[in-house]
Coordinates of C-alpha atoms (C1' of nucleotides) in Angstrom, one line a residue:
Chain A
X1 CA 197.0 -12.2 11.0
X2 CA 197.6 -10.1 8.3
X3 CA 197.9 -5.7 8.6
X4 CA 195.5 -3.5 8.6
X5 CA 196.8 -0.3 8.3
X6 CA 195.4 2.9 9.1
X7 CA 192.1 1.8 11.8
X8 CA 194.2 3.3 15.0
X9 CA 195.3 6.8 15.5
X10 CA 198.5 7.8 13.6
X11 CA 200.4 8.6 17.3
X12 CA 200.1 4.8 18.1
X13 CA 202.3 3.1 16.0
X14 CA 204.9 5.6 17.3
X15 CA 204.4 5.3 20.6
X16 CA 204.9 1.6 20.1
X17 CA 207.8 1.7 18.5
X18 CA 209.6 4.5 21.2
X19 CA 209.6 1.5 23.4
X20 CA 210.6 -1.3 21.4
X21 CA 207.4 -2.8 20.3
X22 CA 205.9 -3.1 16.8
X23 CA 202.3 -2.2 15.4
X24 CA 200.7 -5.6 14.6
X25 CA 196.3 -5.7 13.5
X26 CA 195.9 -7.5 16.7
X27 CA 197.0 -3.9 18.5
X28 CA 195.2 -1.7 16.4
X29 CA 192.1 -3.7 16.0
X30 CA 191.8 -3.8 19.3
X31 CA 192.7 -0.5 20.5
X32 CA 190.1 0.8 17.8
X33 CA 187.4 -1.4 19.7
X34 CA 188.0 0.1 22.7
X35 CA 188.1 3.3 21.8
X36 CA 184.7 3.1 19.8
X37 CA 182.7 1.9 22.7
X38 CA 182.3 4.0 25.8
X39 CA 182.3 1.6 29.1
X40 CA 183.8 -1.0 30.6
X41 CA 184.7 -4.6 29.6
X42 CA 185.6 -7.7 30.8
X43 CA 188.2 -9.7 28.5
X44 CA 185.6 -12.2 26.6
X45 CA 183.4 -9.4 25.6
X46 CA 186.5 -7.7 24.1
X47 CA 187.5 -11.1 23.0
X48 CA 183.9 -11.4 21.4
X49 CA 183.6 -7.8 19.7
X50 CA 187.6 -8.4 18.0
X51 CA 186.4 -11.4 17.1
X52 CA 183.2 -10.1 14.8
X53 CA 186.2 -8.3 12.6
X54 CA 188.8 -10.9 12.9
X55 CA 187.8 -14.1 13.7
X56 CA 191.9 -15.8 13.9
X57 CA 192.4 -13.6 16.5
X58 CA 193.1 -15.8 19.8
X59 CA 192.2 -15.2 23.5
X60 CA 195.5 -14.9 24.6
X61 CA 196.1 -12.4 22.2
X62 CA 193.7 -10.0 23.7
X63 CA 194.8 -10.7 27.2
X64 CA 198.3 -9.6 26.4
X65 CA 197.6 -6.6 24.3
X66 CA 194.7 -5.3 27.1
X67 CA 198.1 -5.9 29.4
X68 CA 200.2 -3.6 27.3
X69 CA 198.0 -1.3 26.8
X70 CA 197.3 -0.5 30.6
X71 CA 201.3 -0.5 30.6
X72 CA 200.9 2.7 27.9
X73 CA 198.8 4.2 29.7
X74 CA 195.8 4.3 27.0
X75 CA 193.5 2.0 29.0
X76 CA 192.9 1.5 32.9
X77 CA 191.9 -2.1 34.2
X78 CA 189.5 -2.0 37.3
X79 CA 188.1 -4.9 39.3
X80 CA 184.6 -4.8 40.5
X81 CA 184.6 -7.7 43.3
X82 CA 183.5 -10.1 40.9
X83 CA 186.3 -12.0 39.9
X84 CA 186.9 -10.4 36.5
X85 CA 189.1 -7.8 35.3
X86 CA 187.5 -5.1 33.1
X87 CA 189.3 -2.8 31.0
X88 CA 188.1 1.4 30.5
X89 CA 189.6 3.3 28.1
X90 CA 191.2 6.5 29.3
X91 CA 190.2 9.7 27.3
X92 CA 192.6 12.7 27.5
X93 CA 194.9 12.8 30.2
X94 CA 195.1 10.4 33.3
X95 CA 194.5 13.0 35.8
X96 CA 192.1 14.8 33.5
X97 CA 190.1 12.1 33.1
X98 CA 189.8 11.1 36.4
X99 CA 186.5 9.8 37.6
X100 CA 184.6 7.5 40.2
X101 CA 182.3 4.4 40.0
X102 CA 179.1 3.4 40.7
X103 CA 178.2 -0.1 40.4
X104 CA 175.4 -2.2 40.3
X105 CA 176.0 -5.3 42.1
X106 CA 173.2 -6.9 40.5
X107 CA 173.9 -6.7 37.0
X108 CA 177.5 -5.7 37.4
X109 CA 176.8 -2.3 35.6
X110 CA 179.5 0.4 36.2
X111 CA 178.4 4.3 35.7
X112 CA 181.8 6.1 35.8
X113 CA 180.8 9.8 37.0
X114 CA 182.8 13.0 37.2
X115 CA 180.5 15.8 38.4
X116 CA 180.5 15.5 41.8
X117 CA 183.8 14.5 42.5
X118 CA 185.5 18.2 43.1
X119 CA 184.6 17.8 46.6
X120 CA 185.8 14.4 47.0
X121 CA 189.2 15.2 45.5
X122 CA 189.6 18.0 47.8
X123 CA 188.6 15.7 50.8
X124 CA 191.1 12.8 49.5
X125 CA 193.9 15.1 49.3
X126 CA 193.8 16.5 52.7
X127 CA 193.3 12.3 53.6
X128 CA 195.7 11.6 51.8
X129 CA 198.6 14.2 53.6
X130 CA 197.0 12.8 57.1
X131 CA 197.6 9.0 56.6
X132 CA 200.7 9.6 54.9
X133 CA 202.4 11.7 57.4
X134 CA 200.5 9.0 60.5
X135 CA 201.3 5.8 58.5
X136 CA 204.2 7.1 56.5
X137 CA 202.6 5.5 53.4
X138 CA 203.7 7.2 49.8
X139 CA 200.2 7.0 48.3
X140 CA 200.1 6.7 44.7
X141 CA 196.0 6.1 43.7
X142 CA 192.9 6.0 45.3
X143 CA 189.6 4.4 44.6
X144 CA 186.3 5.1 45.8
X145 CA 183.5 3.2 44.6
X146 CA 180.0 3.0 45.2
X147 CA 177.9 0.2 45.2
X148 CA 174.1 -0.8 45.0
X149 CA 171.3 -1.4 42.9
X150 CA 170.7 0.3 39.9
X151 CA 167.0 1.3 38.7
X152 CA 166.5 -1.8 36.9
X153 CA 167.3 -3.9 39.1
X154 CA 165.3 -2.1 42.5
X155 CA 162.2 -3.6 40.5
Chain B
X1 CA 186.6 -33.8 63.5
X2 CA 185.3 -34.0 67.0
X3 CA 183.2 -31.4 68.8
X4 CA 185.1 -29.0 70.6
X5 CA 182.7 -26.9 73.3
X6 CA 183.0 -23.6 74.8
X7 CA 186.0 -21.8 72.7
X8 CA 183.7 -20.0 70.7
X9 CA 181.2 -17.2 72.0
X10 CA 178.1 -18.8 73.7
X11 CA 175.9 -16.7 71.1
X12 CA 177.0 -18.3 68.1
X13 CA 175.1 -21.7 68.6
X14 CA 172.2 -19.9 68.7
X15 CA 172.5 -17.6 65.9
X16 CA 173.5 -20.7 63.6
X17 CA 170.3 -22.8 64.6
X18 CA 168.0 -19.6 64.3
X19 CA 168.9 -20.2 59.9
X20 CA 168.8 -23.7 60.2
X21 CA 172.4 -24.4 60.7
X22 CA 175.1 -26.3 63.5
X23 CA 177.4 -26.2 65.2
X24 CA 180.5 -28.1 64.4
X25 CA 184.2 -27.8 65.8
X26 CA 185.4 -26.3 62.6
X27 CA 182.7 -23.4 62.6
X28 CA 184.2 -22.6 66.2
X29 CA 187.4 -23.0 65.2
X30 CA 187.1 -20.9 62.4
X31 CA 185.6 -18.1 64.2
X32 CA 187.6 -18.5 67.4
X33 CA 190.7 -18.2 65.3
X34 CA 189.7 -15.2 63.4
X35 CA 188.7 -13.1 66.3
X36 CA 191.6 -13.5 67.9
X37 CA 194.0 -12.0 65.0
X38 CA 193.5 -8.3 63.8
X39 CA 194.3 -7.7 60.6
X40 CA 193.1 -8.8 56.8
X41 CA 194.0 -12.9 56.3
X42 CA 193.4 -15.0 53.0
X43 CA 192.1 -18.2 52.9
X44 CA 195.5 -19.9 53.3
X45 CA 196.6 -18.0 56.5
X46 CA 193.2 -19.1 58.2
X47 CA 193.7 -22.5 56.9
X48 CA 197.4 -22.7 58.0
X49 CA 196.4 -20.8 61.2
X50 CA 193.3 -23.9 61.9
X51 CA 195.9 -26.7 60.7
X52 CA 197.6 -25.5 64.1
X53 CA 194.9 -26.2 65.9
X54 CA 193.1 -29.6 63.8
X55 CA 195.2 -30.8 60.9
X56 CA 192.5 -32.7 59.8
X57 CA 190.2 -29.9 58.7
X58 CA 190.3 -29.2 54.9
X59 CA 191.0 -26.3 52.6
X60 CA 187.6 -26.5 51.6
X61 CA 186.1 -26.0 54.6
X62 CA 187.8 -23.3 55.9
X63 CA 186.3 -21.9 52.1
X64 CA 182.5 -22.6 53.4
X65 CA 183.2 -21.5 56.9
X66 CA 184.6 -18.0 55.5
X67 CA 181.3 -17.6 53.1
X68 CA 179.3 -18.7 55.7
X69 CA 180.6 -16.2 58.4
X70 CA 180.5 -13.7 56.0
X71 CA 176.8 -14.4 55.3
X72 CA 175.6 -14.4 58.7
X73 CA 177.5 -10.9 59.3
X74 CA 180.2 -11.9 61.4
X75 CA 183.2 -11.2 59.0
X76 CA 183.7 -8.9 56.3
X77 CA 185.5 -10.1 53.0
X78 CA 187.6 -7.7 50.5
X79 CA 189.3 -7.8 47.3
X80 CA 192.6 -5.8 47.3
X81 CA 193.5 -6.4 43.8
X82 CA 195.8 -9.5 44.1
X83 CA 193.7 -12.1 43.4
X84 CA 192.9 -13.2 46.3
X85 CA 190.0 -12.7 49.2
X86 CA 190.7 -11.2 52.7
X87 CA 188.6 -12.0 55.6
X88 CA 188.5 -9.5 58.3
X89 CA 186.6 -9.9 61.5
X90 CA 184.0 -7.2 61.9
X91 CA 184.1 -6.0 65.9
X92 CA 180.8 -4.4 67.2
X93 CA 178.3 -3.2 64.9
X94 CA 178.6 -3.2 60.8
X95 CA 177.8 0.4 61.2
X96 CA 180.3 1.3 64.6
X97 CA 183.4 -1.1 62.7
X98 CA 182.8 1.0 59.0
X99 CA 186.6 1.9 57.9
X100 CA 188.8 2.4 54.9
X101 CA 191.4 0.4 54.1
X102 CA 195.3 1.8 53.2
X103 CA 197.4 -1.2 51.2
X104 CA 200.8 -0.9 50.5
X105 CA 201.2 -2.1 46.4
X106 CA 204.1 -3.9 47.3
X107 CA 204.0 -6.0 50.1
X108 CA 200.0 -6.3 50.0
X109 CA 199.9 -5.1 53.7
X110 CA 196.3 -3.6 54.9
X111 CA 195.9 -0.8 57.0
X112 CA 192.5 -0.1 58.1
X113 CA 192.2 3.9 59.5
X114 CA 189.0 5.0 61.4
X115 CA 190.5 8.2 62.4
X116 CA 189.8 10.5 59.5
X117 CA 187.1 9.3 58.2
X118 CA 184.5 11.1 60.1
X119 CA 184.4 13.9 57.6
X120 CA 185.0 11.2 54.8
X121 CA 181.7 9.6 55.7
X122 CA 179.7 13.0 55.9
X123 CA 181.0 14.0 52.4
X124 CA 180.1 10.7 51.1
X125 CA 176.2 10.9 52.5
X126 CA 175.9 14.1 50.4
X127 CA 178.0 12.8 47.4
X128 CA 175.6 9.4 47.5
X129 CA 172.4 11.4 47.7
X130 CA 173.9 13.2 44.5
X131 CA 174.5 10.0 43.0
X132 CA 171.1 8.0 43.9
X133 CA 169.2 10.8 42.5
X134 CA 170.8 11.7 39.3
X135 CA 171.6 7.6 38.7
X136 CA 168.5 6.5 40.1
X137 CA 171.1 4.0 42.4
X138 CA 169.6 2.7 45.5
X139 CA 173.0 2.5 47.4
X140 CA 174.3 0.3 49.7
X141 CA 177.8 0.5 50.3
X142 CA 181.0 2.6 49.5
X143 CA 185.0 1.3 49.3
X144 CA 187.4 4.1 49.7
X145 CA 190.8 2.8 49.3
X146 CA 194.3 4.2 49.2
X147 CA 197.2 2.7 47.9
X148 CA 201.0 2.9 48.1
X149 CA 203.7 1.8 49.6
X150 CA 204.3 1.3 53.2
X151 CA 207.4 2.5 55.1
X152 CA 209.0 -0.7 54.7
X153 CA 208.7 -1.4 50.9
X154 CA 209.8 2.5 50.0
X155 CA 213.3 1.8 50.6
Chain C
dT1 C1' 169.1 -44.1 71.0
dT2 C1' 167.5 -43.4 66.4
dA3 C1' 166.8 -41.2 62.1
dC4 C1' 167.3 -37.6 59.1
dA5 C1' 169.6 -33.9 57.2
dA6 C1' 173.5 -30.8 57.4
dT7 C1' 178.5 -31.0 57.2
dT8 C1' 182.8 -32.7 56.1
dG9 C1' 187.2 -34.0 53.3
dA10 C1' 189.2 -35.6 49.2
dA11 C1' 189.2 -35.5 44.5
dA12 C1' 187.6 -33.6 40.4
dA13 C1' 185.9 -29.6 38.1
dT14 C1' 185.7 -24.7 36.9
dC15 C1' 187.2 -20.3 35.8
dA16 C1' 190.2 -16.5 34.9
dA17 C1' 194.7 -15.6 33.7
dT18 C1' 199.6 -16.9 32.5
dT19 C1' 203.3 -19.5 30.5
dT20 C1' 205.4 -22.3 26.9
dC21 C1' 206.8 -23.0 22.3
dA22 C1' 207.0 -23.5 17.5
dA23 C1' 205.3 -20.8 13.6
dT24 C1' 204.6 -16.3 11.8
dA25 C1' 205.1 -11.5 10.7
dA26 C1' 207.1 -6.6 11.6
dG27 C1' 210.5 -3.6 10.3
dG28 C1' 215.4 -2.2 10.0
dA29 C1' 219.3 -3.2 7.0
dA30 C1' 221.4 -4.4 2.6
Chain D
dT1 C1' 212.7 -5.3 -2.9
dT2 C1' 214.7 -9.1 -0.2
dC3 C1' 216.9 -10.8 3.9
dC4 C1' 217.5 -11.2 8.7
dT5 C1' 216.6 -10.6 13.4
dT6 C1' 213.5 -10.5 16.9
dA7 C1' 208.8 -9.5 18.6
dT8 C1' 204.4 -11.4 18.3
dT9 C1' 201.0 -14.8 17.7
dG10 C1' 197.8 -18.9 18.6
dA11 C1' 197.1 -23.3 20.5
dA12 C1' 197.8 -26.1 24.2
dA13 C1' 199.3 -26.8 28.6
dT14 C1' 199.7 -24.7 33.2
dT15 C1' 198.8 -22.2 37.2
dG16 C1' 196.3 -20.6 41.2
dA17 C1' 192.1 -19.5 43.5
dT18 C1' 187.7 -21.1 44.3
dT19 C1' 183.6 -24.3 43.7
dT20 C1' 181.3 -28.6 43.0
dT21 C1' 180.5 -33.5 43.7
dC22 C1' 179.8 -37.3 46.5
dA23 C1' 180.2 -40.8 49.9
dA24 C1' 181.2 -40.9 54.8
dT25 C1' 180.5 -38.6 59.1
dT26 C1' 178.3 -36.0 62.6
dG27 C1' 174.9 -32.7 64.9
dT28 C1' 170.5 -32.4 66.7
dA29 C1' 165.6 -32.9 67.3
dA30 C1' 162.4 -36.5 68.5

DNA sequence: TTACAATTGAAAATCAATTTCAATAAGGAA
DNA sequence: TTCCTTATTGAAATTGATTTTCAATTGTAA
């Protein structure tokens, strides 16, 4: 596949290269697809949506690079319970960004939200410092997910 | 594989037949060996764990048997991120057994805690009423997990 | 006991994800 | 620029968990 220079930030060949690994269209064209849409998806449909620009690009291709990315820290994989990884990219810092799910197990739609989540985090921490110190865990992440029907699918 | 009588709980008959479904020695089997371990066990440890018992039932029963149980309430079935489903046996109530789950990233081990969740659970009712309003979510189930590394796999 | 339908086990199929490997392309050096 | 080394790629094969198919078996109601 040839180059495409210049669809991915200017930082992202450089932060490749810091660790060893080159810039190739396959990386950029899909960073740039995640990046454009806002959400959460499941390999094919970034398979599909690389695919509308660049149609040589293979499967395996976008399962490795969705790998690496994770591994630098641009993207954060999630799986919902239904057998499918999806992949969320991560906008400004890790912790700034942090958020919690809501998902509709009946169309598998996933609402990330942030506002209500000061509480929570407060909650978690003081958790968190209790089941360490009584299980003497190290705990390194959470999750806390909801799950139900969304409005279209009440009806 | 023969009928096996009396090592399962004299309800269970009954609540099979009430949807239409019987009773057969792996059914009991499967349950009877799953009430008796505590803890989180995929398919393959209930499997091995029945092979014990009756090496002639199959992989893919203990597979139906699991769903099955699952469907009629009796166990409870997870997905801790490594590919693979846990069955845990739900004592008492759906509502008196509710827990979160602590797993240790290395060795896959599952702690459940019931301890600290009571203001948890209270946050969570206010944090879903939040939710369910501004997402129009009917919901109908939470996962709070930790993770980490147990004592063990620190070292 | 009989008859019918649910259940079973073995093999095959499916599905997501990973590995293999020869061909290709990135990027530093000359 | 050109050369060279090595990372990356795509296609095909492989893995591992789970599901489906189907003929044989077994539970249960009559």
């Amino acid at each position: 596949m040839p180059r495409r220079d210049g669809c991915g930030p200017p930082w992202f060949s450089g932060q490749l290269r810091g660790c060893g690994r080159r810039l190739t269209a396959a990386r950029e064209l899909i960073l740039d697809v995640m990046s454009r849409k806002e959400g959460h998806f499941s390999v094919e449909e970034v398979y599909a949506a690389v695919r509308k620009q660049y149609p040589r690009v293979g499967l395996v291709t976008v399962y490795r690079t969705l790998t690496l990315l994770v591994e630098m820290g641009l993207l954060a994989c999630h799986e919902f319970g239904d057998g499918r990884a999806r992949y969320e990219m991560i906008r400004g810092s890790k912790s700034e960004d942090h958020h919690h799910h809501l998902v509709c197990t009946s169309c598998n739609r996933v609402v990330d939200y942030r506002d209500f989540i000061d509480d929570e985090v407060q909650l978690l921490k003081k958790t968190e410092a209790a089941l360490s110190k009584r299980f003497r865990f190290k705990i390194n992440d959470h999750v806390i997910e909801f799950y139900g029907l969304c409005e279209k699918c009440q009806k």
